[in-house]
Tab-separated table of C-alpha atoms (C1' of nucleotides) in Angstrom:
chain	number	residue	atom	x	y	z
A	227	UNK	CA	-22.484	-10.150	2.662
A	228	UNK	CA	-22.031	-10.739	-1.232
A	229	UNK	CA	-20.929	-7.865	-2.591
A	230	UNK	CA	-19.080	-5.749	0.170
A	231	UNK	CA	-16.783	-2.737	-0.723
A	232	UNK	CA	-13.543	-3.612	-1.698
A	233	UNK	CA	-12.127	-1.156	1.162
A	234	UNK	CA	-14.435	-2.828	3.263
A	235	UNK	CA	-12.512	-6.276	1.883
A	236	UNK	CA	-9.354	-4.542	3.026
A	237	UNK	CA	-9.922	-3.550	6.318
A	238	UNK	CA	-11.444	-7.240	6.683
A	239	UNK	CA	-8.054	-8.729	6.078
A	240	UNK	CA	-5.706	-6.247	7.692
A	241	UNK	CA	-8.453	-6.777	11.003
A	242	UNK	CA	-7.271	-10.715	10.558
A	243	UNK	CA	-3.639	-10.093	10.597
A	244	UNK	CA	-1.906	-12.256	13.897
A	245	UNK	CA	-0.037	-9.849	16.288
A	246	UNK	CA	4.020	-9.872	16.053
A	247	UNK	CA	3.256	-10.630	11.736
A	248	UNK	CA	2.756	-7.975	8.981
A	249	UNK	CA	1.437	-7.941	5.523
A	250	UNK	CA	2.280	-6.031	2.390
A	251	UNK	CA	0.034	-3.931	-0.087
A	252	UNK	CA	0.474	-6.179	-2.847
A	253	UNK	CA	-0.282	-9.534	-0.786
A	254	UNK	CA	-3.495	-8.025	0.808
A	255	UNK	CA	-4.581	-6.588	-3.234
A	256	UNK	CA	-4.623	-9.850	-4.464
A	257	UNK	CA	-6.032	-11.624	-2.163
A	258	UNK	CA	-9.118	-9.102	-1.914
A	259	UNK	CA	-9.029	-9.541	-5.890
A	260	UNK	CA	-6.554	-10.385	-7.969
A	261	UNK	CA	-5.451	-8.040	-10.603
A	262	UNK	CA	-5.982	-5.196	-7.998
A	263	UNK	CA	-3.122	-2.740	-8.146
A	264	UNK	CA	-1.398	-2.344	-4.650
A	265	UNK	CA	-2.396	1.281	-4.763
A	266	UNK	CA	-6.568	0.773	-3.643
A	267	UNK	CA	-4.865	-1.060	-0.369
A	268	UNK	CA	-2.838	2.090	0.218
A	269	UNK	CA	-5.582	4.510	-0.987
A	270	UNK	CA	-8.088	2.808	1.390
A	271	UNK	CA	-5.854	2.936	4.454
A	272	UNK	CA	-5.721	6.462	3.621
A	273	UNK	CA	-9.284	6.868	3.747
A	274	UNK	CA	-8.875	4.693	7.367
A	275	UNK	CA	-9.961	6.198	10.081
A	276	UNK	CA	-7.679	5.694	13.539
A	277	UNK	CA	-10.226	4.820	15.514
A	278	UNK	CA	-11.872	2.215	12.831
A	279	UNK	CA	-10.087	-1.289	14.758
A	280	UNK	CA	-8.023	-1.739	11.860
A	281	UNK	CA	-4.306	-2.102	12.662
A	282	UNK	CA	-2.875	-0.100	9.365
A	283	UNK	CA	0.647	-0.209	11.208
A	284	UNK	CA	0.957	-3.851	10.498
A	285	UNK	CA	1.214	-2.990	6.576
A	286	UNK	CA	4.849	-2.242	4.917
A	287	UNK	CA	5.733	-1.953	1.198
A	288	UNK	CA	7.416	-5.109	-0.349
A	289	UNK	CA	10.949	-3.674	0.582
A	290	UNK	CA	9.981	-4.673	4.111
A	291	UNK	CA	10.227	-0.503	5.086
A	292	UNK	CA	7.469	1.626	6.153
A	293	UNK	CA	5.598	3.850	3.495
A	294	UNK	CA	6.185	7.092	4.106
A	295	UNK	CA	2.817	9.125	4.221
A	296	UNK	CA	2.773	12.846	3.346
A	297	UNK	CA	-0.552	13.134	4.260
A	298	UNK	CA	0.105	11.309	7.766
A	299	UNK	CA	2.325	14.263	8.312
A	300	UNK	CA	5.652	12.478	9.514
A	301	UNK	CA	3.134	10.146	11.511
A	302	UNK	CA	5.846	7.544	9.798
A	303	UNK	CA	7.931	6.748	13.331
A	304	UNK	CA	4.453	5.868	14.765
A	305	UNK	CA	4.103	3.148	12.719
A	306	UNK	CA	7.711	1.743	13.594
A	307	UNK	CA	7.141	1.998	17.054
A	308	UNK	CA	3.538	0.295	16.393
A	309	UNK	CA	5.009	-2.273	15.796
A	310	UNK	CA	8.081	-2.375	17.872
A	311	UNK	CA	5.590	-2.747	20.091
A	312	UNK	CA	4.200	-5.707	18.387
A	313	UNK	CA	7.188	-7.421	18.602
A	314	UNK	CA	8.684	-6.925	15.125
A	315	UNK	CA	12.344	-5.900	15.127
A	316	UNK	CA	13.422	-3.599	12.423
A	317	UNK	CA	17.060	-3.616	10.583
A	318	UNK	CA	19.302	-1.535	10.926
A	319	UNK	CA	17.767	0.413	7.816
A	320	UNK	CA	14.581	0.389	9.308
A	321	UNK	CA	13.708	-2.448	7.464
A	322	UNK	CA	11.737	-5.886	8.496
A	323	UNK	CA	12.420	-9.421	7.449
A	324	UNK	CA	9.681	-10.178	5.498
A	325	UNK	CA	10.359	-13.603	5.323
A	326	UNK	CA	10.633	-13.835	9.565
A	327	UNK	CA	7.042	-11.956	10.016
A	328	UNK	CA	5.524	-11.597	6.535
A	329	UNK	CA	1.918	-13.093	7.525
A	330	UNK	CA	1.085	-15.923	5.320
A	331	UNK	CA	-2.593	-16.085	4.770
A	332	UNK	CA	-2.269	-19.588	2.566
A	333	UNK	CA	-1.075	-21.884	4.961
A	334	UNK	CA	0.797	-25.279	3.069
B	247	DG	C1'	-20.662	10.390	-17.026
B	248	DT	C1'	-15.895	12.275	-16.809
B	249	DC	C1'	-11.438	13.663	-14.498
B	250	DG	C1'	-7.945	13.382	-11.075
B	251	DT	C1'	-5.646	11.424	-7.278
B	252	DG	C1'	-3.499	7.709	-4.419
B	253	DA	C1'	0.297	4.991	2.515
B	254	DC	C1'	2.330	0.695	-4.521
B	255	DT	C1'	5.031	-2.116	-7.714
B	256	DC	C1'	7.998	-3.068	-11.569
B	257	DG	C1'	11.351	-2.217	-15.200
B	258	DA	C1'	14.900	0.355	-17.278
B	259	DT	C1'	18.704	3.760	-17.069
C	274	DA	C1'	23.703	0.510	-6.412
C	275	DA	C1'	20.189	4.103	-6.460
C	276	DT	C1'	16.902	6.880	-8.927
C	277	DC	C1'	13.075	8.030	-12.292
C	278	DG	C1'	8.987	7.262	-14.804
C	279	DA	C1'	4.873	4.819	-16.179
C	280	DG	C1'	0.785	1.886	-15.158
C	281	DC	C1'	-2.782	-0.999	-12.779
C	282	DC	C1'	-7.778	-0.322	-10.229
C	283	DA	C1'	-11.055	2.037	-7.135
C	284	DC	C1'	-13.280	6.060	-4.991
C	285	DG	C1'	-14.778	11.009	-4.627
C	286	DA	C1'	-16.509	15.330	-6.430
DNA sequence: GTCGTGACTCGAT
DNA sequence: AATCGAGCCACGA
């Protein structure tokens, strides 16, 4: 268990994200290393497979909105009702309140 | 061993 | 206010 992958790292964290709270690229990045660029979180999603357990829908940008994937092929509303389903209410600009279910993984 | 790409983020215009 | 461009690291071929 050293060493693993740093995808592996990522789907690790997004697998321990709470139902009804959601993370951002940046937050998970730095807390599989700090320094990492938000991008390898989005690039190893991207690699994610549906089926792998890993509940990719609970990740947003910082601007609280959903990504929009090209290669997900306007799979973008799926997400949003994801997690509609989770519980998470969206703005009227299909945004989320990061501060009302932004996961904190350091607890004070 | 080298090159290119990527579901991001930030700053400046 | 919204939009554009550039840059960080990691993986695949």
């Amino acid at each position: 268990m050293s060493e693993q992958n740093v995808f592996d790292q990522i789907y690790a964290m997004v697998k321990c994200i709470p139902k009804g709270h959601i993370c951002t690229y940046g937050q998970i990045a730095a807390m599989v290393r700090p320094g990492m660029p938000a991008r390898v979180v989005g690039y190893a999603l991207n690699c994610l497979k549906e089926n792998s357990g890993v509940p990719w829908h609970r990740i947003v940008n910082k601007a609280g909105a959903i990504s929009y994937a090209a290669s997900r092929n306007e799979h973008d509303s799926l997400q949003h009702i994801l997690l509609e389903k989770e519980g998470i209410e969206f703005s009227i600009n299909r945004k989320i309140n990061l501060e009302k279910y932004l996961w904190r993984i350091i607890p004070e």
